Amino acid sequence: MKIVHACEKTIPIECDLRNARVDFSEMTATVVAVATDQFRDGRRVVGYAFNSFGRYACGGPLRERFIPRLLAAPPSDLLDPDTQRLDPPRVATALLRREKAGAHAERSMAVGTLELALWDAAAKLEGRPLYQVLASRYGVAGAGRPRAIACYAGGGFYKPTDDRARLRDEIQGYLDAGYRDVKIKAGGLPLAQDLARIESALALLHDGSRLALDASCAFDRDSALAYARAVAPYGLRWLEEPCDPADFDTYRAVSEQYPGMLAGGENLYSKEEAENFLRYGPAPHRVVLQPDPPLAYGIGEFHRMVRLAGRHGVPAAHIMPHGGNLMSLHVAAGLGLGGAESYPGLFGAFGGFGREVAIADGHASLPAAPGIGFEEQPELYRIFAALPANP
């Protein structure tokens, strides 16, 4: 088996949402296609992926380093020596052979996005949905069975006008669509206004354990502690990223004073960064860990994070991939994790799960299409299909 072509393209997300730190008006994403020399049902096997959102496109490193290395890789860098199957983590290791340690965000997204596209191709070659391939490869008992997994709606971004009314309509829409639990943005308004948003959400959800807050790294130490004290009485599902992801001291301080769960990890891009977060940051037994697979070197590195989290006492039920897309849904299901998030109706073609996935009673069904299943997201697949994926 050979990789015969690979390409990338920068796509604008085009939305007017904002969190506590940034707006998304200029946000871009990278889409990639990786074509093999293999055919199934008369069609060339091509793997697709994108680099999730919240970070900008990563086309430069892909064009300049990683796609040329991928195309030049010998079969020994691509295939498992025992099974002769395409081995995406093995490929990622080969792509990093000439890279120095550290500075992960500069390249972790480029490598991770390619690695996800290779997993899409690998699962298509086996004729199975990706979550089943992951469960088999990583030996996760029971994770390969078709089932529904817990899934919450991520949203509640700040809107330019009439924020609370639109927030109520948005949450009601999630409930009508079958979601039970919701995460909204926090920390982007004066405290009194943020608390009013929380209470508007709880008027519909009726239970603080069904609402999570994402502060998007908004606070310094004193502000984080004050905010945590203010929201503690609501008994929320979790408080996410109250401070900079590398500010372990503030994370630890909030964890010591806030009685609930703290969440973080979408801005951790390697197992070393996750190790430091769990060692020096919040108490591991009250952490929800949320790495984003294509932003963090891919599924192979994500699995390494899962294993080290277990050594720190973080149960698999408290690991939920960030991303709100099919890639993260497959990872959560295939590795037997606590659930996934979803971005229904947000981020244009990149949001949601597609027509194969149904939401009911706070759970998402799993897709049946081989690979990741982007072909079942027509608007997004049109973007992929326009790439020059054939040599």
mmCIF file of N, CA, C and O in Angstrom, residues 51-133:
data_model
loop_
_atom_site.group_PDB
_atom_site.id
_atom_site.type_symbol
_atom_site.label_atom_id
_atom_site.label_comp_id
_atom_site.label_asym_id
_atom_site.label_seq_id
_atom_site.Cartn_x
_atom_site.Cartn_y
_atom_site.Cartn_z
ATOM 1 N N ASN A 51 -8.867 20.249 10.994
ATOM 2 C CA ASN A 51 -8.093 20.461 12.222
ATOM 3 C C ASN A 51 -8.916 21.003 13.383
ATOM 4 O O ASN A 51 -8.374 21.616 14.285
ATOM 5 N N SER A 52 -10.218 20.707 13.378
ATOM 6 C CA SER A 52 -11.101 21.197 14.423
ATOM 7 C C SER A 52 -11.103 22.721 14.377
ATOM 8 O O SER A 52 -10.433 23.344 13.547
ATOM 9 N N PHE A 53 -11.885 23.370 15.269
ATOM 10 C CA PHE A 53 -11.917 24.821 15.234
ATOM 11 C C PHE A 53 -11.634 25.374 16.611
ATOM 12 O O PHE A 53 -11.656 24.672 17.600
ATOM 13 N N GLY A 54 -11.369 26.638 16.653
ATOM 14 C CA GLY A 54 -10.858 27.268 17.862
ATOM 15 C C GLY A 54 -9.394 27.629 17.708
ATOM 16 O O GLY A 54 -8.857 28.454 18.440
ATOM 17 N N ARG A 55 -8.735 26.993 16.755
ATOM 18 C CA ARG A 55 -7.374 27.351 16.325
ATOM 19 C C ARG A 55 -7.425 27.586 14.822
ATOM 20 O O ARG A 55 -8.263 27.025 14.120
ATOM 21 N N TYR A 56 -6.503 28.380 14.333
ATOM 22 C CA TYR A 56 -6.524 28.722 12.915
ATOM 23 C C TYR A 56 -5.937 27.596 12.067
ATOM 24 O O TYR A 56 -5.400 26.604 12.579
ATOM 25 N N ALA A 57 -6.058 27.761 10.760
ATOM 26 C CA ALA A 57 -5.570 26.764 9.816
ATOM 27 C C ALA A 57 -4.064 26.534 9.988
ATOM 28 O O ALA A 57 -3.334 27.402 10.450
ATOM 29 N N CYS A 58 -3.628 25.346 9.598
ATOM 30 C CA CYS A 58 -2.228 24.945 9.782
ATOM 31 C C CYS A 58 -1.596 24.532 8.450
ATOM 32 O O CYS A 58 -0.786 23.604 8.401
ATOM 33 N N GLY A 59 -1.970 25.230 7.377
ATOM 34 C CA GLY A 59 -1.499 24.838 6.055
ATOM 35 C C GLY A 59 -0.007 24.970 5.848
ATOM 36 O O GLY A 59 0.590 24.179 5.105
ATOM 37 N N GLY A 60 0.635 25.965 6.493
ATOM 38 C CA GLY A 60 2.061 26.178 6.281
ATOM 39 C C GLY A 60 2.906 24.962 6.607
ATOM 40 O O GLY A 60 3.637 24.445 5.749
ATOM 41 N N PRO A 61 2.861 24.456 7.846
ATOM 42 C CA PRO A 61 3.645 23.258 8.171
ATOM 43 C C PRO A 61 3.274 22.045 7.326
ATOM 44 O O PRO A 61 4.135 21.223 7.006
ATOM 45 N N LEU A 62 1.989 21.923 6.960
ATOM 46 C CA LEU A 62 1.596 20.802 6.116
ATOM 47 C C LEU A 62 2.267 20.880 4.756
ATOM 48 O O LEU A 62 2.855 19.904 4.280
ATOM 49 N N ARG A 63 2.192 22.046 4.124
ATOM 50 C CA ARG A 63 2.769 22.188 2.778
ATOM 51 C C ARG A 63 4.288 22.060 2.797
ATOM 52 O O ARG A 63 4.885 21.450 1.903
ATOM 53 N N GLU A 64 4.907 22.683 3.792
ATOM 54 C CA GLU A 64 6.362 22.808 3.777
ATOM 55 C C GLU A 64 7.086 21.572 4.289
ATOM 56 O O GLU A 64 8.206 21.292 3.845
ATOM 57 N N ARG A 65 6.470 20.835 5.234
ATOM 58 C CA ARG A 65 7.199 19.731 5.866
ATOM 59 C C ARG A 65 6.465 18.406 5.827
ATOM 60 O O ARG A 65 7.002 17.409 5.351
ATOM 61 N N PHE A 66 5.240 18.408 6.325
ATOM 62 C CA PHE A 66 4.649 17.114 6.661
ATOM 63 C C PHE A 66 4.035 16.391 5.468
ATOM 64 O O PHE A 66 4.128 15.156 5.380
ATOM 65 N N ILE A 67 3.395 17.091 4.552
ATOM 66 C CA ILE A 67 2.903 16.400 3.361
ATOM 67 C C ILE A 67 4.063 15.886 2.509
ATOM 68 O O ILE A 67 4.030 14.718 2.070
ATOM 69 N N PRO A 68 5.136 16.666 2.255
ATOM 70 C CA PRO A 68 6.273 16.082 1.528
ATOM 71 C C PRO A 68 6.869 14.863 2.218
ATOM 72 O O PRO A 68 7.240 13.884 1.550
ATOM 73 N N ARG A 69 6.964 14.889 3.540
ATOM 74 C CA ARG A 69 7.497 13.715 4.249
ATOM 75 C C ARG A 69 6.564 12.519 4.108
ATOM 76 O O ARG A 69 7.022 11.375 3.956
ATOM 77 N N LEU A 70 5.270 12.766 4.181
ATOM 78 C CA LEU A 70 4.315 11.674 4.020
ATOM 79 C C LEU A 70 4.439 11.033 2.643
ATOM 80 O O LEU A 70 4.464 9.801 2.513
ATOM 81 N N LEU A 71 4.535 11.851 1.620
ATOM 82 C CA LEU A 71 4.606 11.319 0.262
ATOM 83 C C LEU A 71 5.916 10.588 0.002
ATOM 84 O O LEU A 71 5.980 9.693 -0.849
ATOM 85 N N ALA A 72 6.959 10.950 0.734
ATOM 86 C CA ALA A 72 8.254 10.302 0.553
ATOM 87 C C ALA A 72 8.453 9.088 1.458
ATOM 88 O O ALA A 72 9.464 8.390 1.348
ATOM 89 N N ALA A 73 7.491 8.814 2.324
ATOM 90 C CA ALA A 73 7.673 7.761 3.322
ATOM 91 C C ALA A 73 7.692 6.382 2.675
ATOM 92 O O ALA A 73 6.840 6.062 1.837
ATOM 93 N N PRO A 74 8.633 5.519 3.072
ATOM 94 C CA PRO A 74 8.643 4.139 2.591
ATOM 95 C C PRO A 74 7.553 3.322 3.261
ATOM 96 O O PRO A 74 7.021 3.723 4.308
ATOM 97 N N PRO A 75 7.190 2.172 2.709
ATOM 98 C CA PRO A 75 6.145 1.341 3.323
ATOM 99 C C PRO A 75 6.422 0.992 4.782
ATOM 100 O O PRO A 75 5.483 0.860 5.575
ATOM 101 N N SER A 76 7.688 0.886 5.162
ATOM 102 C CA SER A 76 8.011 0.544 6.553
ATOM 103 C C SER A 76 7.565 1.623 7.528
ATOM 104 O O SER A 76 7.394 1.355 8.719
ATOM 105 N N ASP A 77 7.385 2.868 7.048
ATOM 106 C CA ASP A 77 6.890 3.948 7.900
ATOM 107 C C ASP A 77 5.370 4.012 7.937
ATOM 108 O O ASP A 77 4.800 4.726 8.765
ATOM 109 N N LEU A 78 4.721 3.297 7.039
ATOM 110 C CA LEU A 78 3.274 3.404 6.900
ATOM 111 C C LEU A 78 2.518 2.224 7.488
ATOM 112 O O LEU A 78 1.392 2.390 7.960
ATOM 113 N N LEU A 79 3.113 1.037 7.456
ATOM 114 C CA LEU A 79 2.380 -0.191 7.728
ATOM 115 C C LEU A 79 2.857 -0.870 9.002
ATOM 116 O O LEU A 79 4.055 -0.866 9.306
ATOM 117 N N ASP A 80 1.913 -1.438 9.726
ATOM 118 C CA ASP A 80 2.266 -2.281 10.862
ATOM 119 C C ASP A 80 3.026 -3.505 10.348
ATOM 120 O O ASP A 80 2.540 -4.200 9.434
ATOM 121 N N PRO A 81 4.207 -3.797 10.872
ATOM 122 C CA PRO A 81 5.012 -4.899 10.328
ATOM 123 C C PRO A 81 4.359 -6.262 10.490
ATOM 124 O O PRO A 81 4.656 -7.185 9.714
ATOM 125 N N ASP A 82 3.499 -6.430 11.472
ATOM 126 C CA ASP A 82 2.870 -7.727 11.705
ATOM 127 C C ASP A 82 1.611 -7.931 10.863
ATOM 128 O O ASP A 82 1.392 -9.009 10.305
ATOM 129 N N THR A 83 0.779 -6.875 10.771
ATOM 130 C CA THR A 83 -0.501 -7.019 10.070
ATOM 131 C C THR A 83 -0.477 -6.468 8.653
ATOM 132 O O THR A 83 -1.370 -6.769 7.869
ATOM 133 N N GLN A 84 0.528 -5.652 8.334
ATOM 134 C CA GLN A 84 0.617 -4.958 7.049
ATOM 135 C C GLN A 84 -0.565 -4.017 6.828
ATOM 136 O O GLN A 84 -0.885 -3.671 5.683
ATOM 137 N N ARG A 85 -1.183 -3.594 7.904
ATOM 138 C CA ARG A 85 -2.248 -2.602 7.810
ATOM 139 C C ARG A 85 -1.670 -1.200 7.969
ATOM 140 O O ARG A 85 -0.658 -1.013 8.648
ATOM 141 N N LEU A 86 -2.354 -0.236 7.376
ATOM 142 C CA LEU A 86 -1.972 1.158 7.560
ATOM 143 C C LEU A 86 -2.010 1.483 9.047
ATOM 144 O O LEU A 86 -2.994 1.204 9.739
ATOM 145 N N ASP A 87 -0.933 2.081 9.566
ATOM 146 C CA ASP A 87 -0.768 2.343 10.999
ATOM 147 C C ASP A 87 -0.558 3.834 11.208
ATOM 148 O O ASP A 87 0.572 4.326 11.210
ATOM 149 N N PRO A 88 -1.641 4.612 11.392
ATOM 150 C CA PRO A 88 -1.515 6.071 11.478
ATOM 151 C C PRO A 88 -0.565 6.566 12.573
ATOM 152 O O PRO A 88 0.232 7.487 12.314
ATOM 153 N N PRO A 89 -0.580 6.043 13.808
ATOM 154 C CA PRO A 89 0.393 6.530 14.790
ATOM 155 C C PRO A 89 1.838 6.260 14.372
ATOM 156 O O PRO A 89 2.730 7.063 14.680
ATOM 157 N N ARG A 90 2.081 5.156 13.695
ATOM 158 C CA ARG A 90 3.424 4.870 13.190
ATOM 159 C C ARG A 90 3.843 5.925 12.169
ATOM 160 O O ARG A 90 4.977 6.392 12.154
ATOM 161 N N VAL A 91 2.885 6.318 11.324
ATOM 162 C CA VAL A 91 3.176 7.371 10.336
ATOM 163 C C VAL A 91 3.484 8.681 11.047
ATOM 164 O O VAL A 91 4.432 9.391 10.682
ATOM 165 N N ALA A 92 2.694 9.028 12.080
ATOM 166 C CA ALA A 92 2.932 10.275 12.806
ATOM 167 C C ALA A 92 4.325 10.291 13.411
ATOM 168 O O ALA A 92 5.021 11.323 13.385
ATOM 169 N N THR A 93 4.760 9.167 13.961
ATOM 170 C CA THR A 93 6.111 9.084 14.510
ATOM 171 C C THR A 93 7.153 9.345 13.438
ATOM 172 O O THR A 93 8.141 10.061 13.662
ATOM 173 N N ALA A 94 6.942 8.794 12.264
ATOM 174 C CA ALA A 94 7.889 9.006 11.164
ATOM 175 C C ALA A 94 7.916 10.465 10.728
ATOM 176 O O ALA A 94 8.985 11.022 10.427
ATOM 177 N N LEU A 95 6.765 11.114 10.705
ATOM 178 C CA LEU A 95 6.711 12.516 10.286
ATOM 179 C C LEU A 95 7.463 13.421 11.245
ATOM 180 O O LEU A 95 7.940 14.495 10.849
ATOM 181 N N LEU A 96 7.574 13.016 12.503
ATOM 182 C CA LEU A 96 8.222 13.839 13.528
ATOM 183 C C LEU A 96 9.695 13.521 13.706
ATOM 184 O O LEU A 96 10.350 14.085 14.581
ATOM 185 N N ARG A 97 10.239 12.669 12.880
ATOM 186 C CA ARG A 97 11.594 12.174 13.090
ATOM 187 C C ARG A 97 12.632 13.292 13.066
ATOM 188 O O ARG A 97 13.641 13.224 13.744
ATOM 189 N N ARG A 98 12.410 14.320 12.308
ATOM 190 C CA ARG A 98 13.388 15.412 12.201
ATOM 191 C C ARG A 98 12.957 16.653 12.990
ATOM 192 O O ARG A 98 13.452 17.750 12.736
ATOM 193 N N GLU A 99 12.058 16.480 13.929
ATOM 194 C CA GLU A 99 11.538 17.602 14.699
ATOM 195 C C GLU A 99 12.123 17.608 16.102
ATOM 196 O O GLU A 99 12.275 16.557 16.734
ATOM 197 N N LYS A 100 12.431 18.795 16.613
ATOM 198 C CA LYS A 100 12.874 18.923 17.996
ATOM 199 C C LYS A 100 11.711 18.723 18.952
ATOM 200 O O LYS A 100 10.549 18.919 18.593
ATOM 201 N N ALA A 101 12.031 18.378 20.188
ATOM 202 C CA ALA A 101 10.998 18.253 21.214
ATOM 203 C C ALA A 101 10.456 19.634 21.582
ATOM 204 O O ALA A 101 11.118 20.652 21.406
ATOM 205 N N GLY A 102 9.232 19.652 22.123
ATOM 206 C CA GLY A 102 8.635 20.904 22.562
ATOM 207 C C GLY A 102 8.012 21.692 21.425
ATOM 208 O O GLY A 102 7.971 21.250 20.277
ATOM 209 N N ALA A 103 7.491 22.886 21.761
ATOM 210 C CA ALA A 103 6.834 23.771 20.783
ATOM 211 C C ALA A 103 5.714 23.030 20.055
ATOM 212 O O ALA A 103 5.592 23.089 18.840
ATOM 213 N N HIS A 104 4.875 22.339 20.806
ATOM 214 C CA HIS A 104 3.950 21.393 20.194
ATOM 215 C C HIS A 104 2.908 22.049 19.296
ATOM 216 O O HIS A 104 2.607 21.525 18.223
ATOM 217 N N ALA A 105 2.333 23.171 19.705
ATOM 218 C CA ALA A 105 1.228 23.731 18.930
ATOM 219 C C ALA A 105 1.654 24.119 17.525
ATOM 220 O O ALA A 105 0.831 24.151 16.611
ATOM 221 N N GLU A 106 2.946 24.396 17.317
ATOM 222 C CA GLU A 106 3.412 24.787 15.987
ATOM 223 C C GLU A 106 3.215 23.662 14.977
ATOM 224 O O GLU A 106 3.033 23.925 13.793
ATOM 225 N N ARG A 107 3.237 22.417 15.428
ATOM 226 C CA ARG A 107 3.139 21.306 14.476
ATOM 227 C C ARG A 107 2.109 20.253 14.867
ATOM 228 O O ARG A 107 1.750 19.419 14.050
ATOM 229 N N SER A 108 1.632 20.272 16.130
ATOM 230 C CA SER A 108 0.752 19.185 16.570
ATOM 231 C C SER A 108 -0.541 19.144 15.756
ATOM 232 O O SER A 108 -1.071 18.057 15.492
ATOM 233 N N MET A 109 -1.039 20.310 15.349
ATOM 234 C CA MET A 109 -2.268 20.335 14.567
ATOM 235 C C MET A 109 -2.050 19.795 13.168
ATOM 236 O O MET A 109 -2.895 19.068 12.635
ATOM 237 N N ALA A 110 -0.926 20.133 12.562
ATOM 238 C CA ALA A 110 -0.645 19.645 11.211
ATOM 239 C C ALA A 110 -0.511 18.128 11.203
ATOM 240 O O ALA A 110 -1.137 17.432 10.390
ATOM 241 N N VAL A 111 0.294 17.597 12.118
ATOM 242 C CA VAL A 111 0.479 16.154 12.187
ATOM 243 C C VAL A 111 -0.821 15.472 12.604
ATOM 244 O O VAL A 111 -1.209 14.433 12.043
ATOM 245 N N GLY A 112 -1.522 16.047 13.592
ATOM 246 C CA GLY A 112 -2.762 15.436 14.050
ATOM 247 C C GLY A 112 -3.827 15.372 12.982
ATOM 248 O O GLY A 112 -4.571 14.391 12.878
ATOM 249 N N THR A 113 -3.924 16.418 12.163
ATOM 250 C CA THR A 113 -4.926 16.415 11.102
ATOM 251 C C THR A 113 -4.601 15.360 10.056
ATOM 252 O O THR A 113 -5.489 14.621 9.599
ATOM 253 N N LEU A 114 -3.334 15.251 9.677
ATOM 254 C CA LEU A 114 -2.940 14.176 8.761
ATOM 255 C C LEU A 114 -3.215 12.806 9.361
ATOM 256 O O LEU A 114 -3.679 11.886 8.673
ATOM 257 N N GLU A 115 -2.898 12.643 10.652
ATOM 258 C CA GLU A 115 -3.087 11.347 11.290
ATOM 259 C C GLU A 115 -4.562 10.954 11.283
ATOM 260 O O GLU A 115 -4.906 9.785 11.048
ATOM 261 N N LEU A 116 -5.462 11.912 11.533
ATOM 262 C CA LEU A 116 -6.900 11.598 11.487
ATOM 263 C C LEU A 116 -7.329 11.197 10.085
ATOM 264 O O LEU A 116 -8.138 10.275 9.911
ATOM 265 N N ALA A 117 -6.804 11.876 9.062
ATOM 266 C CA ALA A 117 -7.139 11.487 7.693
ATOM 267 C C ALA A 117 -6.643 10.073 7.385
ATOM 268 O O ALA A 117 -7.313 9.298 6.690
ATOM 269 N N LEU A 118 -5.479 9.718 7.925
ATOM 270 C CA LEU A 118 -4.963 8.358 7.736
ATOM 271 C C LEU A 118 -5.835 7.339 8.461
ATOM 272 O O LEU A 118 -6.038 6.218 7.962
ATOM 273 N N TRP A 119 -6.361 7.679 9.635
ATOM 274 C CA TRP A 119 -7.290 6.784 10.306
ATOM 275 C C TRP A 119 -8.568 6.606 9.485
ATOM 276 O O TRP A 119 -9.123 5.492 9.426
ATOM 277 N N ASP A 120 -9.047 7.672 8.877
ATOM 278 C CA ASP A 120 -10.221 7.566 8.004
ATOM 279 C C ASP A 120 -9.942 6.567 6.884
ATOM 280 O O ASP A 120 -10.752 5.666 6.607
ATOM 281 N N ALA A 121 -8.764 6.692 6.259
ATOM 282 C CA ALA A 121 -8.395 5.761 5.198
ATOM 283 C C ALA A 121 -8.229 4.344 5.732
ATOM 284 O O ALA A 121 -8.685 3.367 5.114
ATOM 285 N N ALA A 122 -7.593 4.198 6.894
ATOM 286 C CA ALA A 122 -7.354 2.867 7.457
ATOM 287 C C ALA A 122 -8.668 2.144 7.738
ATOM 288 O O ALA A 122 -8.808 0.942 7.459
ATOM 289 N N ALA A 123 -9.632 2.864 8.297
ATOM 290 C CA ALA A 123 -10.921 2.234 8.593
ATOM 291 C C ALA A 123 -11.681 1.910 7.307
ATOM 292 O O ALA A 123 -12.362 0.875 7.220
ATOM 293 N N LYS A 124 -11.575 2.765 6.309
ATOM 294 C CA LYS A 124 -12.219 2.465 5.021
ATOM 295 C C LYS A 124 -11.601 1.221 4.392
ATOM 296 O O LYS A 124 -12.310 0.407 3.784
ATOM 297 N N LEU A 125 -10.291 1.063 4.524
ATOM 298 C CA LEU A 125 -9.635 -0.131 3.989
ATOM 299 C C LEU A 125 -10.139 -1.396 4.673
ATOM 300 O O LEU A 125 -10.181 -2.467 4.062
ATOM 301 N N GLU A 126 -10.514 -1.289 5.952
ATOM 302 C CA GLU A 126 -11.060 -2.434 6.677
ATOM 303 C C GLU A 126 -12.567 -2.566 6.504
ATOM 304 O O GLU A 126 -13.160 -3.557 6.962
ATOM 305 N N GLY A 127 -13.192 -1.547 5.902
ATOM 306 C CA GLY A 127 -14.632 -1.598 5.690
ATOM 307 C C GLY A 127 -15.448 -1.465 6.956
ATOM 308 O O GLY A 127 -16.575 -1.969 7.033
ATOM 309 N N ARG A 128 -14.905 -0.758 7.958
ATOM 310 C CA ARG A 128 -15.594 -0.612 9.238
ATOM 311 C C ARG A 128 -15.598 0.847 9.668
ATOM 312 O O ARG A 128 -14.700 1.617 9.299
ATOM 313 N N PRO A 129 -16.587 1.244 10.471
ATOM 314 C CA PRO A 129 -16.532 2.599 11.041
ATOM 315 C C PRO A 129 -15.327 2.724 11.963
ATOM 316 O O PRO A 129 -14.891 1.747 12.587
ATOM 317 N N LEU A 130 -14.807 3.924 12.071
ATOM 318 C CA LEU A 130 -13.550 4.132 12.781
ATOM 319 C C LEU A 130 -13.621 3.670 14.229
ATOM 320 O O LEU A 130 -12.658 3.091 14.746
ATOM 321 N N TYR A 131 -14.731 3.894 14.920
ATOM 322 C CA TYR A 131 -14.765 3.539 16.340
ATOM 323 C C TYR A 131 -14.535 2.050 16.540
ATOM 324 O O TYR A 131 -13.911 1.628 17.528
ATOM 325 N N GLN A 132 -15.011 1.218 15.602
ATOM 326 C CA GLN A 132 -14.784 -0.220 15.716
ATOM 327 C C GLN A 132 -13.317 -0.567 15.497
ATOM 328 O O GLN A 132 -12.758 -1.442 16.176
ATOM 329 N N VAL A 133 -12.681 0.099 14.558
ATOM 330 C CA VAL A 133 -11.250 -0.123 14.320
ATOM 331 C C VAL A 133 -10.439 0.278 15.552
ATOM 332 O O VAL A 133 -9.527 -0.441 15.974
#
